[in-house]
Short mmCIF file of C-alpha atoms and ligand atoms in Angstrom, two decimals:
data_model
loop_
_atom_site.label_atom_id
_atom_site.label_comp_id
_atom_site.label_asym_id
_atom_site.label_seq_id
_atom_site.Cartn_x
_atom_site.Cartn_y
_atom_site.Cartn_z
CA MET E 234 -13.98 5.27 -23.69
CA LYS E 235 -14.14 4.84 -19.85
CA LYS E 236 -12.38 7.54 -17.89
CA PHE E 237 -10.17 7.01 -14.83
CA ALA E 238 -7.57 9.03 -13.03
CA VAL E 239 -5.36 9.05 -9.93
CA VAL E 240 -5.89 11.97 -7.49
CA GLY E 241 -3.38 13.04 -4.89
CA ASN E 242 -0.79 15.71 -4.06
CA PRO E 243 1.94 15.48 -5.27
CA VAL E 244 0.79 13.30 -8.15
CA ASN E 245 2.99 14.21 -11.08
CA HIS E 246 5.46 11.32 -10.64
CA SER E 247 2.62 8.67 -10.20
CA LEU E 248 3.21 5.52 -12.28
CA SER E 249 -0.47 4.59 -12.05
CA PRO E 250 -1.35 5.90 -15.61
CA VAL E 251 1.45 3.83 -17.24
CA ILE E 252 0.50 0.77 -15.19
CA HIS E 253 -3.28 0.87 -15.92
CA GLN E 254 -2.56 1.46 -19.62
CA GLN E 255 -0.24 -1.54 -19.79
CA PHE E 256 -2.89 -3.59 -18.11
CA ALA E 257 -5.60 -2.39 -20.44
CA ARG E 258 -3.44 -3.43 -23.48
CA GLN E 259 -3.36 -7.00 -22.19
CA PHE E 260 -7.17 -7.08 -22.80
CA ASP E 261 -7.54 -4.71 -25.72
CA ILE E 262 -9.43 -2.43 -23.44
CA GLN E 263 -9.49 1.36 -24.49
CA LEU E 264 -9.33 3.65 -21.50
CA GLU E 265 -8.37 7.15 -20.52
CA TYR E 266 -6.31 7.37 -17.36
CA THR E 267 -5.01 10.83 -16.20
CA LYS E 268 -3.36 12.36 -13.15
CA ILE E 269 -5.23 15.11 -11.27
CA GLN E 270 -3.32 17.15 -8.59
CA VAL E 271 -5.76 18.19 -5.87
CA GLU E 272 -5.13 21.22 -3.82
CA ALA E 273 -6.11 21.37 -0.19
CA GLY E 274 -9.80 21.56 0.44
CA GLU E 275 -10.67 20.66 -3.13
CA PHE E 276 -11.01 16.92 -2.93
CA GLN E 277 -14.82 16.66 -2.89
CA ASN E 278 -15.20 19.27 -5.75
CA VAL E 279 -12.67 17.41 -7.87
CA VAL E 280 -14.44 14.06 -7.33
CA ASN E 281 -17.88 15.55 -8.08
CA THR E 282 -16.68 17.14 -11.30
CA PHE E 283 -14.85 14.03 -12.46
CA ARG E 284 -17.91 11.91 -11.76
CA HIS E 285 -20.30 14.34 -13.42
CA GLN E 286 -18.13 14.35 -16.60
CA GLY E 287 -18.63 10.60 -16.77
CA GLY E 288 -15.59 9.38 -14.78
CA ALA E 289 -15.82 5.60 -14.00
CA GLY E 290 -13.31 5.37 -11.17
CA LEU E 291 -10.43 7.09 -9.32
CA ASN E 292 -7.40 5.92 -7.60
CA VAL E 293 -6.72 7.93 -4.52
CA THR E 294 -3.24 8.55 -3.11
CA VAL E 295 -1.64 10.60 -0.28
CA PRO E 296 -3.04 12.69 1.43
CA TYR E 297 -6.65 11.96 0.36
CA LYS E 298 -7.29 8.37 1.34
CA THR E 299 -9.25 9.35 4.50
CA ASP E 300 -11.28 11.98 2.47
CA ALA E 301 -12.12 9.23 -0.06
CA TYR E 302 -13.23 6.98 2.81
CA ALA E 303 -15.53 9.83 4.15
CA ILE E 304 -17.30 10.43 0.88
CA SER E 305 -17.92 6.73 -0.05
CA GLN E 306 -21.54 5.71 0.22
CA GLN E 307 -20.61 2.00 0.29
CA LEU E 308 -17.44 0.47 1.59
CA SER E 309 -15.64 -2.85 1.01
CA THR E 310 -14.49 -4.83 4.04
CA SER E 311 -10.86 -3.94 3.51
CA ALA E 312 -11.77 -0.12 3.26
CA THR E 313 -13.83 -0.35 6.42
CA LEU E 314 -10.97 -2.07 8.30
CA ALA E 315 -8.47 0.41 7.00
CA LYS E 316 -10.63 3.47 7.52
CA ALA E 317 -9.14 4.53 4.17
CA VAL E 318 -10.00 4.31 0.44
CA ASN E 319 -7.50 4.07 -2.47
CA THR E 320 -10.11 3.02 -5.13
CA LEU E 321 -13.37 4.76 -5.89
CA ILE E 322 -16.03 3.15 -8.16
CA PHE E 323 -18.75 5.39 -9.58
CA ASN E 324 -22.08 4.34 -10.85
CA ALA E 325 -25.32 6.21 -11.40
CA GLU E 326 -26.57 5.57 -7.89
CA SER E 327 -23.55 5.76 -5.59
CA ILE E 328 -19.89 6.08 -4.88
CA LYS E 329 -18.23 2.82 -3.65
CA GLY E 330 -14.91 2.82 -1.74
CA ASP E 331 -12.41 0.01 -1.70
CA ASN E 332 -8.84 -0.35 -0.45
CA THR E 333 -6.46 -2.55 -2.41
CA ASP E 334 -3.25 -1.55 -0.68
CA GLY E 335 -3.21 -4.49 1.65
CA THR E 336 -4.03 -7.02 -1.11
CA GLY E 337 -1.17 -5.32 -3.10
CA LEU E 338 1.36 -5.87 -0.27
CA VAL E 339 0.23 -9.50 0.42
CA ASN E 340 0.29 -10.46 -3.28
CA ASP E 341 3.71 -8.95 -3.87
CA LEU E 342 5.09 -10.79 -0.75
CA ILE E 343 3.62 -14.07 -1.55
CA HIS E 344 3.46 -14.26 -5.41
CA ASN E 345 6.38 -11.97 -6.55
CA HIS E 346 8.82 -12.61 -3.68
CA GLY E 347 7.77 -16.11 -2.63
CA PHE E 348 7.53 -15.07 1.00
CA ASN E 349 4.87 -17.01 2.90
CA ILE E 350 3.31 -14.86 5.69
CA THR E 351 1.47 -17.59 7.64
CA ASN E 352 3.19 -18.29 11.04
CA LYS E 353 5.88 -15.64 10.52
CA SER E 354 6.73 -13.01 13.05
CA ILE E 355 6.60 -9.57 11.46
CA LEU E 356 7.88 -6.19 12.66
CA ILE E 357 6.28 -3.21 11.02
CA LEU E 358 7.78 0.23 11.45
CA GLY E 359 5.32 3.06 11.36
CA ALA E 360 1.64 3.46 12.30
CA GLY E 361 0.21 5.98 9.74
CA GLY E 362 -2.15 5.59 6.90
CA ALA E 363 0.13 3.32 4.84
CA VAL E 364 0.34 0.83 7.70
CA SER E 365 -3.32 0.87 8.74
CA GLY E 366 -4.13 0.15 5.05
CA VAL E 367 -2.35 -3.15 4.97
CA LEU E 368 -2.87 -4.61 8.47
CA GLY E 369 -6.21 -6.36 7.63
CA PRO E 370 -5.07 -8.39 4.69
CA LEU E 371 -1.75 -9.17 6.43
CA LEU E 372 -3.56 -10.52 9.59
CA ILE E 373 -5.94 -12.59 7.37
CA GLN E 374 -2.77 -14.55 6.35
CA GLN E 375 -2.43 -15.59 10.05
CA PRO E 376 1.19 -14.57 10.89
CA GLN E 377 2.29 -15.67 14.29
CA VAL E 378 2.55 -12.04 15.42
CA ILE E 379 2.66 -8.49 14.01
CA VAL E 380 4.54 -5.94 16.17
CA ILE E 381 3.78 -2.34 15.15
CA ALA E 382 6.50 0.06 16.40
CA ASN E 383 6.12 3.73 15.96
CA ARG E 384 7.71 6.98 16.95
CA THR E 385 4.43 8.13 18.45
CA VAL E 386 3.51 5.19 20.63
CA ALA E 387 -0.25 6.12 20.93
CA LYS E 388 -0.83 5.56 17.25
CA ALA E 389 0.80 2.03 17.45
CA ILE E 390 -1.54 1.23 20.37
CA ASP E 391 -4.64 2.56 18.52
CA LEU E 392 -3.83 0.06 15.63
CA GLN E 393 -3.33 -2.78 18.13
CA GLN E 394 -6.76 -2.09 19.52
CA ASN E 395 -8.45 -1.60 16.08
CA PHE E 396 -7.08 -4.83 14.60
CA SER E 397 -6.67 -7.29 17.58
CA HIS E 398 -9.92 -9.06 16.70
CA LEU E 399 -8.16 -10.37 13.45
CA GLY E 400 -5.05 -11.81 15.01
CA SER E 401 -2.05 -11.38 17.29
CA ILE E 402 -0.88 -7.77 17.07
CA ILE E 403 1.16 -5.64 19.52
CA GLY E 404 1.73 -1.89 19.39
CA CYS E 405 4.75 -0.20 20.94
CA GLY E 406 7.32 2.59 20.64
CA LEU E 407 10.45 2.26 18.38
CA ASP E 408 12.54 1.81 21.57
CA GLN E 409 10.21 -0.61 23.28
CA ILE E 410 10.22 -3.46 20.73
CA LYS E 411 10.25 -6.82 22.66
CA SER E 412 13.13 -8.88 21.52
CA LEU E 413 11.48 -11.53 19.37
CA LYS E 414 12.77 -13.54 16.48
CA PHE E 415 11.43 -11.63 13.57
CA ASP E 416 11.26 -13.24 10.14
CA LEU E 417 10.18 -10.11 8.19
CA ILE E 418 10.60 -6.41 8.81
CA ILE E 419 8.49 -3.92 6.87
CA ASN E 420 9.20 -0.28 6.71
CA GLY E 421 5.93 1.74 6.59
CA THR E 422 7.30 4.99 7.89
CA ALA E 423 7.81 8.13 5.83
CA ALA E 424 11.26 8.49 7.43
CA SER E 425 13.10 7.61 4.10
CA LEU E 426 11.50 10.70 2.56
CA ALA E 427 13.78 12.66 4.76
CA GLY E 428 16.66 10.27 3.96
CA GLN E 429 16.37 8.82 7.52
CA THR E 430 16.52 5.24 8.69
CA PRO E 431 14.46 3.98 11.74
CA SER E 432 16.11 4.33 15.06
CA ILE E 433 15.63 0.71 16.39
CA ASP E 434 18.03 -1.68 18.04
CA ILE E 435 19.90 -3.41 15.25
CA ASP E 436 19.99 -6.67 17.31
CA LEU E 437 16.28 -6.96 16.21
CA LEU E 438 17.52 -7.75 12.61
CA LYS E 439 19.63 -10.66 13.51
CA ASP E 440 17.10 -13.42 12.52
CA VAL E 441 15.32 -11.27 9.78
CA GLN E 442 15.20 -13.05 6.47
CA PHE E 443 13.54 -10.42 4.46
CA ALA E 444 13.48 -6.57 4.79
CA TYR E 445 10.69 -4.91 2.80
CA ASP E 446 10.27 -1.14 2.10
CA MET E 447 6.74 -0.03 1.29
CA MET E 448 8.43 2.97 -0.52
CA TYR E 449 10.14 2.60 -3.86
CA ALA E 450 12.74 4.53 -5.75
CA SER E 451 14.87 3.99 -8.84
CA GLU E 452 17.76 2.79 -6.63
CA ALA E 453 17.77 0.84 -3.40
CA THR E 454 16.01 2.87 -0.76
CA VAL E 455 17.88 4.08 2.44
CA PHE E 456 15.96 1.52 4.40
CA MET E 457 17.04 -1.36 2.14
CA ARG E 458 20.63 -0.16 2.26
CA TRP E 459 20.40 0.14 6.18
CA ALA E 460 19.05 -3.48 6.36
CA GLN E 461 21.69 -4.84 4.15
CA ALA E 462 24.41 -3.04 6.02
CA ASN E 463 23.08 -4.80 9.13
CA GLY E 464 23.21 -8.24 7.68
CA VAL E 465 19.79 -8.82 6.02
CA GLU E 466 20.66 -10.05 2.48
CA TRP E 467 17.15 -10.24 1.04
CA VAL E 468 15.61 -6.85 0.64
CA ALA E 469 12.97 -5.35 -1.66
CA ASP E 470 11.16 -2.02 -2.34
CA GLY E 471 7.43 -1.34 -2.76
CA LEU E 472 7.29 -1.20 -6.53
CA GLY E 473 5.70 -4.63 -6.65
CA MET E 474 3.09 -3.55 -4.07
CA LEU E 475 2.22 -0.48 -6.27
CA VAL E 476 1.66 -2.80 -9.31
CA GLU E 477 -0.34 -5.31 -7.30
CA GLN E 478 -2.58 -2.68 -5.79
CA ALA E 479 -3.18 -1.34 -9.23
CA ALA E 480 -3.94 -4.83 -10.57
CA ALA E 481 -6.49 -5.30 -7.79
CA ALA E 482 -8.18 -1.94 -8.63
CA PHE E 483 -8.09 -2.82 -12.33
CA GLU E 484 -9.92 -6.09 -11.57
CA ILE E 485 -12.64 -4.21 -9.51
CA TRP E 486 -13.14 -1.78 -12.45
CA HIS E 487 -12.94 -4.07 -15.38
CA GLY E 488 -13.75 -7.62 -14.02
CA VAL E 489 -10.41 -9.08 -15.40
CA LYS E 490 -7.23 -9.85 -13.65
CA PRO E 491 -4.12 -8.53 -15.36
CA ASP E 492 -0.70 -10.21 -15.50
CA THR E 493 1.51 -8.12 -13.23
CA ARG E 494 4.87 -9.76 -13.93
CA GLN E 495 5.42 -8.36 -17.37
CA VAL E 496 4.44 -4.87 -16.16
CA LEU E 497 6.84 -5.09 -13.18
CA ILE E 498 9.68 -6.18 -15.45
CA LYS E 499 9.08 -3.27 -17.84
CA LEU E 500 8.89 -0.80 -14.98
CA ARG E 501 12.19 -2.07 -13.51
CA ALA E 502 13.83 -1.81 -16.83
P1 ATR K 185 1.54 7.55 5.34
O1 ATR K 185 0.13 7.76 4.70
O2 ATR K 185 2.65 7.61 4.43
O3 ATR K 185 1.50 6.35 6.29
P2 ATR K 185 1.32 9.24 7.70
O4 ATR K 185 -0.03 8.74 8.02
O5 ATR K 185 1.65 10.65 7.92
O6 ATR K 185 1.78 8.84 6.18
O7 ATR K 185 2.39 8.37 8.55
C1 ATR K 185 3.78 8.54 8.53
C2 ATR K 185 4.47 7.50 9.35
O8 ATR K 185 5.86 7.69 9.30
C3 ATR K 185 4.12 7.62 10.84
O9 ATR K 185 4.16 6.42 11.47
C4 ATR K 185 5.31 8.55 11.36
O10 ATR K 185 5.49 8.47 12.73
P3 ATR K 185 4.73 9.35 13.73
O11 ATR K 185 3.35 8.67 13.88
O12 ATR K 185 5.50 9.32 15.03
O13 ATR K 185 4.59 10.78 13.06
C5 ATR K 185 6.39 7.92 10.56
N1 ATR K 185 7.53 8.70 10.45
C6 ATR K 185 7.74 9.83 9.65
N2 ATR K 185 8.94 10.41 9.74
C7 ATR K 185 9.56 9.57 10.58
C8 ATR K 185 10.99 9.49 11.16
N3 ATR K 185 11.85 10.47 10.76
N4 ATR K 185 11.37 8.53 11.98
C9 ATR K 185 10.46 7.61 12.32
N5 ATR K 185 9.09 7.62 11.90
C10 ATR K 185 8.81 8.54 11.09
#
């Protein structure tokens, strides 16, 4: 039986084992998929041990996506662009790193929510690892513009510089957002972990059709409630993104594309 796991810290609440086992059932694939909590400084050791015990691949979550990028001997285009890896593929010769977070977000927006990204104006809050991971695949869809607004302005400007060859992208501070007509707002900050909502001018929401939180929770997130309270009726959390990034990783490992819809329905229930 092929062995897989998700590594991160914390990892105990990860839904990845359940999602991958449900995908596997669709194809009668037998696999082992565990969770491994990795303590600081232990990432490389854990990966080596897992690989030497015959592990076929790992999903990597916070805070180790940059470490996974650093140990990869081959990188996919999306991992190279993101400078982060969420999927490791092991074979006898090498460790390959890929990043399926952006594909996960794009597939969730387009296929699960029916939101077409092309020519849309998008405001993204946050400029950390979660946001840099999704910018490449979002820009490939050719939105009109992506504005990245972050508490620490320099990080937003860095992303602008790193991704401007792929399309129209502007980095700025949360209080410097140019008053554009935004169609989509995406929360990529970790503010909601502290129960906080972004401090931006609420006039920026006036034309927004859809507010999307990359975080998910069993109830509507603080960001979703904040957007609704400010007039955006259509809101979603990031559970669909989680399932879609897992589906893309599953396809890389097993060569078959799982049906995500039935898994999402089960998880919501
Ligand atoms: P992740 O991998 O989840 O993206 P990260 O790389 O640490 O984690 O990035 C966290 C993001 O959330 C950053 O954009 C951070 O802003 P700073 O770059 O200014 O630190 C943002 N963030 C975290 N807490 C926030 C808060 N209370 N208000 C606004 N932004 C916040």
